[in-house]
mmCIF file of C-alpha atoms in Angstrom:
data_model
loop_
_atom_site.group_PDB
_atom_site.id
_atom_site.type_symbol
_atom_site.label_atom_id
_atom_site.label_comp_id
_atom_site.label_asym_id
_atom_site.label_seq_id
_atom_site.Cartn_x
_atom_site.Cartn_y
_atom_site.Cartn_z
ATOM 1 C CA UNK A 263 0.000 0.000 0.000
ATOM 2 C CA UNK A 264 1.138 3.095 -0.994
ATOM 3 C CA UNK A 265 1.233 6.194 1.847
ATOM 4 C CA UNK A 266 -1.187 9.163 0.853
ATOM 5 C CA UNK A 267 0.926 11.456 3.258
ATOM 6 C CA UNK A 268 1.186 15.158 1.755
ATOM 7 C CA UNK A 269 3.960 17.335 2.116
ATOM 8 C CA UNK A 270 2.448 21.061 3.456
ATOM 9 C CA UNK A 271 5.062 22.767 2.180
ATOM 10 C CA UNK A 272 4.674 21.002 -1.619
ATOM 11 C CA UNK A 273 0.869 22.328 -1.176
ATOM 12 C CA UNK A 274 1.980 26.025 -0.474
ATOM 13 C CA UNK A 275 4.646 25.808 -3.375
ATOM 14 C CA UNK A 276 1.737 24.775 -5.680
ATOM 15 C CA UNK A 277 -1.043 27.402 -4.599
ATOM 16 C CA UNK A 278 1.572 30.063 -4.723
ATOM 17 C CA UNK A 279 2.745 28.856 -8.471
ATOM 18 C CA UNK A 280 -0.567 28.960 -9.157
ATOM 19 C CA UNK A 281 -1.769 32.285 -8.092
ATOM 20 C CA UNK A 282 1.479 33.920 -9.629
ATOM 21 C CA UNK A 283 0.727 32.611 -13.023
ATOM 22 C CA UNK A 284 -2.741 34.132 -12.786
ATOM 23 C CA UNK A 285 -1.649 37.360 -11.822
ATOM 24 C CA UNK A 286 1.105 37.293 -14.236
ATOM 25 C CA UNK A 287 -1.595 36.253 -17.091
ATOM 26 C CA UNK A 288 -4.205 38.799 -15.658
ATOM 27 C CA UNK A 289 -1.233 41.612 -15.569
ATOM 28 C CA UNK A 290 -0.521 40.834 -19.754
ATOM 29 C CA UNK A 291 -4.290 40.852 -20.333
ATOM 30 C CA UNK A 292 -4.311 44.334 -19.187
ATOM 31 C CA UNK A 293 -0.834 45.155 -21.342
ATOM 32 C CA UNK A 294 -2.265 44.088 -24.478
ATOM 33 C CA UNK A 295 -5.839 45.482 -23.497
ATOM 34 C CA UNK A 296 -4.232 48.932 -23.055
ATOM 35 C CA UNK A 297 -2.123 48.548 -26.417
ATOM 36 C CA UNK A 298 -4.659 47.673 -28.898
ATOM 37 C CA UNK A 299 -7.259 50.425 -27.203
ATOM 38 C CA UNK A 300 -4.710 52.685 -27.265
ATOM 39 C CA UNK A 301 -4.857 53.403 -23.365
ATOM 40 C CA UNK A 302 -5.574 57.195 -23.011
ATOM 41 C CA UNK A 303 -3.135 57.484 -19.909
ATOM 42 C CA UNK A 304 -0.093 55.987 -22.274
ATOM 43 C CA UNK A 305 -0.295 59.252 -24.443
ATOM 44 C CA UNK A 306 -0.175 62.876 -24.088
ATOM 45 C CA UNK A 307 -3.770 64.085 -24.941
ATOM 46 C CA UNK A 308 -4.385 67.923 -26.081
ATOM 47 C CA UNK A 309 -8.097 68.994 -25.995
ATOM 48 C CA UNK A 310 -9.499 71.114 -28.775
ATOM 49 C CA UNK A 311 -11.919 73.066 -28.870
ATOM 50 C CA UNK A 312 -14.146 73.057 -31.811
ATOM 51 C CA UNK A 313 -14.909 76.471 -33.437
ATOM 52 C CA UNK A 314 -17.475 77.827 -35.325
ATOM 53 C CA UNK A 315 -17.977 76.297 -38.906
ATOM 54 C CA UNK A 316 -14.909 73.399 -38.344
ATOM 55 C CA UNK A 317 -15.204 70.005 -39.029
ATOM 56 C CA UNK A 318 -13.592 66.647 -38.144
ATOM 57 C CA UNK A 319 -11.455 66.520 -40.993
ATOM 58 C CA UNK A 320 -9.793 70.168 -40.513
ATOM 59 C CA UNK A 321 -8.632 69.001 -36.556
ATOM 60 C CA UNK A 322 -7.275 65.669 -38.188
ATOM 61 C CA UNK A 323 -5.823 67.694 -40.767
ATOM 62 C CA UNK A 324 -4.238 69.944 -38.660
ATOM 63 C CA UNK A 325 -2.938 66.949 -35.865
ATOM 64 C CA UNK A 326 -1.419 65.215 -38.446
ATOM 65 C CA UNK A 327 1.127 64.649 -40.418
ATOM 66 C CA UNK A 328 0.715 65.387 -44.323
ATOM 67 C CA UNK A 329 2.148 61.687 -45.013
ATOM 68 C CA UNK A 330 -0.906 59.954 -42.127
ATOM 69 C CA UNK A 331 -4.111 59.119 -44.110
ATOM 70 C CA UNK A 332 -6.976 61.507 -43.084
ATOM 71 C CA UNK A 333 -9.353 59.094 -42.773
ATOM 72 C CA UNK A 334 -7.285 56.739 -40.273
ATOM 73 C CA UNK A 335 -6.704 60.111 -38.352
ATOM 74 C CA UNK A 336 -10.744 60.889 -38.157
ATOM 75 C CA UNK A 337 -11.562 57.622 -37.165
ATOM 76 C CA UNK A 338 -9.185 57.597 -34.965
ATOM 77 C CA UNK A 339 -10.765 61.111 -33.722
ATOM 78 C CA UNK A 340 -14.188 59.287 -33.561
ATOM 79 C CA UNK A 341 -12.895 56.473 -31.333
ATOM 80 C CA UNK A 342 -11.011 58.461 -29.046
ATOM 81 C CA UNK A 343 -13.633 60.951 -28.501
ATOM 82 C CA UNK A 344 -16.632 58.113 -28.551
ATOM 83 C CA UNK A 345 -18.315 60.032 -31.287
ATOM 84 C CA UNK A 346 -21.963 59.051 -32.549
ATOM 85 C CA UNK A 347 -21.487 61.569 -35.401
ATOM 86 C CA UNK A 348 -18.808 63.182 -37.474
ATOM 87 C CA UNK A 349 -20.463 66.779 -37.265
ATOM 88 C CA UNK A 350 -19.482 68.546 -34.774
ATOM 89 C CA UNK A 351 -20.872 71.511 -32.871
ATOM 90 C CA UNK A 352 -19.003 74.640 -32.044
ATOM 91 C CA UNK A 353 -17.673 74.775 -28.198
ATOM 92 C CA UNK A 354 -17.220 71.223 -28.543
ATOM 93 C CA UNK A 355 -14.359 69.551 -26.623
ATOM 94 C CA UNK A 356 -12.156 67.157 -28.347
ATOM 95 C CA UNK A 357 -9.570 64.749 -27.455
ATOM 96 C CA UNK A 358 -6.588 64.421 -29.657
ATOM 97 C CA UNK A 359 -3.184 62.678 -28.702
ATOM 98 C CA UNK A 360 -0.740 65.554 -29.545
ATOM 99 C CA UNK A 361 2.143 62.827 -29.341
ATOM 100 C CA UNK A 362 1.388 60.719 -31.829
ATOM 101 C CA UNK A 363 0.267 62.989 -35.047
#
Protein backbone atom coordinates (compact mmCIF):
# COMPACT_ATOMS: atom_id res chain seq x y z
CA UNK A 1 0.00 0.00 0.00
CA UNK A 2 1.14 3.09 -0.99
CA UNK A 3 1.23 6.19 1.85
CA UNK A 4 -1.19 9.16 0.85
CA UNK A 5 0.93 11.46 3.26
CA UNK A 6 1.19 15.16 1.75
CA UNK A 7 3.96 17.33 2.12
CA UNK A 8 2.45 21.06 3.46
CA UNK A 9 5.06 22.77 2.18
CA UNK A 10 4.67 21.00 -1.62
CA UNK A 11 0.87 22.33 -1.18
CA UNK A 12 1.98 26.02 -0.47
CA UNK A 13 4.65 25.81 -3.37
CA UNK A 14 1.74 24.78 -5.68
CA UNK A 15 -1.04 27.40 -4.60
CA UNK A 16 1.57 30.06 -4.72
CA UNK A 17 2.74 28.86 -8.47
CA UNK A 18 -0.57 28.96 -9.16
CA UNK A 19 -1.77 32.28 -8.09
CA UNK A 20 1.48 33.92 -9.63
CA UNK A 21 0.73 32.61 -13.02
CA UNK A 22 -2.74 34.13 -12.79
CA UNK A 23 -1.65 37.36 -11.82
CA UNK A 24 1.11 37.29 -14.24
CA UNK A 25 -1.59 36.25 -17.09
CA UNK A 26 -4.20 38.80 -15.66
CA UNK A 27 -1.23 41.61 -15.57
CA UNK A 28 -0.52 40.83 -19.75
CA UNK A 29 -4.29 40.85 -20.33
CA UNK A 30 -4.31 44.33 -19.19
CA UNK A 31 -0.83 45.16 -21.34
CA UNK A 32 -2.27 44.09 -24.48
CA UNK A 33 -5.84 45.48 -23.50
CA UNK A 34 -4.23 48.93 -23.06
CA UNK A 35 -2.12 48.55 -26.42
CA UNK A 36 -4.66 47.67 -28.90
CA UNK A 37 -7.26 50.43 -27.20
CA UNK A 38 -4.71 52.69 -27.27
CA UNK A 39 -4.86 53.40 -23.37
CA UNK A 40 -5.57 57.20 -23.01
CA UNK A 41 -3.14 57.48 -19.91
CA UNK A 42 -0.09 55.99 -22.27
CA UNK A 43 -0.29 59.25 -24.44
CA UNK A 44 -0.18 62.88 -24.09
CA UNK A 45 -3.77 64.08 -24.94
CA UNK A 46 -4.39 67.92 -26.08
CA UNK A 47 -8.10 68.99 -25.99
CA UNK A 48 -9.50 71.11 -28.77
CA UNK A 49 -11.92 73.07 -28.87
CA UNK A 50 -14.15 73.06 -31.81
CA UNK A 51 -14.91 76.47 -33.44
CA UNK A 52 -17.48 77.83 -35.33
CA UNK A 53 -17.98 76.30 -38.91
CA UNK A 54 -14.91 73.40 -38.34
CA UNK A 55 -15.20 70.00 -39.03
CA UNK A 56 -13.59 66.65 -38.14
CA UNK A 57 -11.45 66.52 -40.99
CA UNK A 58 -9.79 70.17 -40.51
CA UNK A 59 -8.63 69.00 -36.56
CA UNK A 60 -7.28 65.67 -38.19
CA UNK A 61 -5.82 67.69 -40.77
CA UNK A 62 -4.24 69.94 -38.66
CA UNK A 63 -2.94 66.95 -35.87
CA UNK A 64 -1.42 65.22 -38.45
CA UNK A 65 1.13 64.65 -40.42
CA UNK A 66 0.71 65.39 -44.32
CA UNK A 67 2.15 61.69 -45.01
CA UNK A 68 -0.91 59.95 -42.13
CA UNK A 69 -4.11 59.12 -44.11
CA UNK A 70 -6.98 61.51 -43.08
CA UNK A 71 -9.35 59.09 -42.77
CA UNK A 72 -7.29 56.74 -40.27
CA UNK A 73 -6.70 60.11 -38.35
CA UNK A 74 -10.74 60.89 -38.16
CA UNK A 75 -11.56 57.62 -37.17
CA UNK A 76 -9.18 57.60 -34.96
CA UNK A 77 -10.76 61.11 -33.72
CA UNK A 78 -14.19 59.29 -33.56
CA UNK A 79 -12.90 56.47 -31.33
CA UNK A 80 -11.01 58.46 -29.05
CA UNK A 81 -13.63 60.95 -28.50
CA UNK A 82 -16.63 58.11 -28.55
CA UNK A 83 -18.32 60.03 -31.29
CA UNK A 84 -21.96 59.05 -32.55
CA UNK A 85 -21.49 61.57 -35.40
CA UNK A 86 -18.81 63.18 -37.47
CA UNK A 87 -20.46 66.78 -37.26
CA UNK A 88 -19.48 68.55 -34.77
CA UNK A 89 -20.87 71.51 -32.87
CA UNK A 90 -19.00 74.64 -32.04
CA UNK A 91 -17.67 74.78 -28.20
CA UNK A 92 -17.22 71.22 -28.54
CA UNK A 93 -14.36 69.55 -26.62
CA UNK A 94 -12.16 67.16 -28.35
CA UNK A 95 -9.57 64.75 -27.46
CA UNK A 96 -6.59 64.42 -29.66
CA UNK A 97 -3.18 62.68 -28.70
CA UNK A 98 -0.74 65.55 -29.54
CA UNK A 99 2.14 62.83 -29.34
CA UNK A 100 1.39 60.72 -31.83
CA UNK A 101 0.27 62.99 -35.05
Amino acid sequence: MRSTTTDPQAGLRALFLGLLVVTLTGALLLMLEGEAVGAPGQHEIESVVVAPGETLWEIADRFSPESMDLRLVVQELVDLNRLESKVLRPGQVLQVPADRF
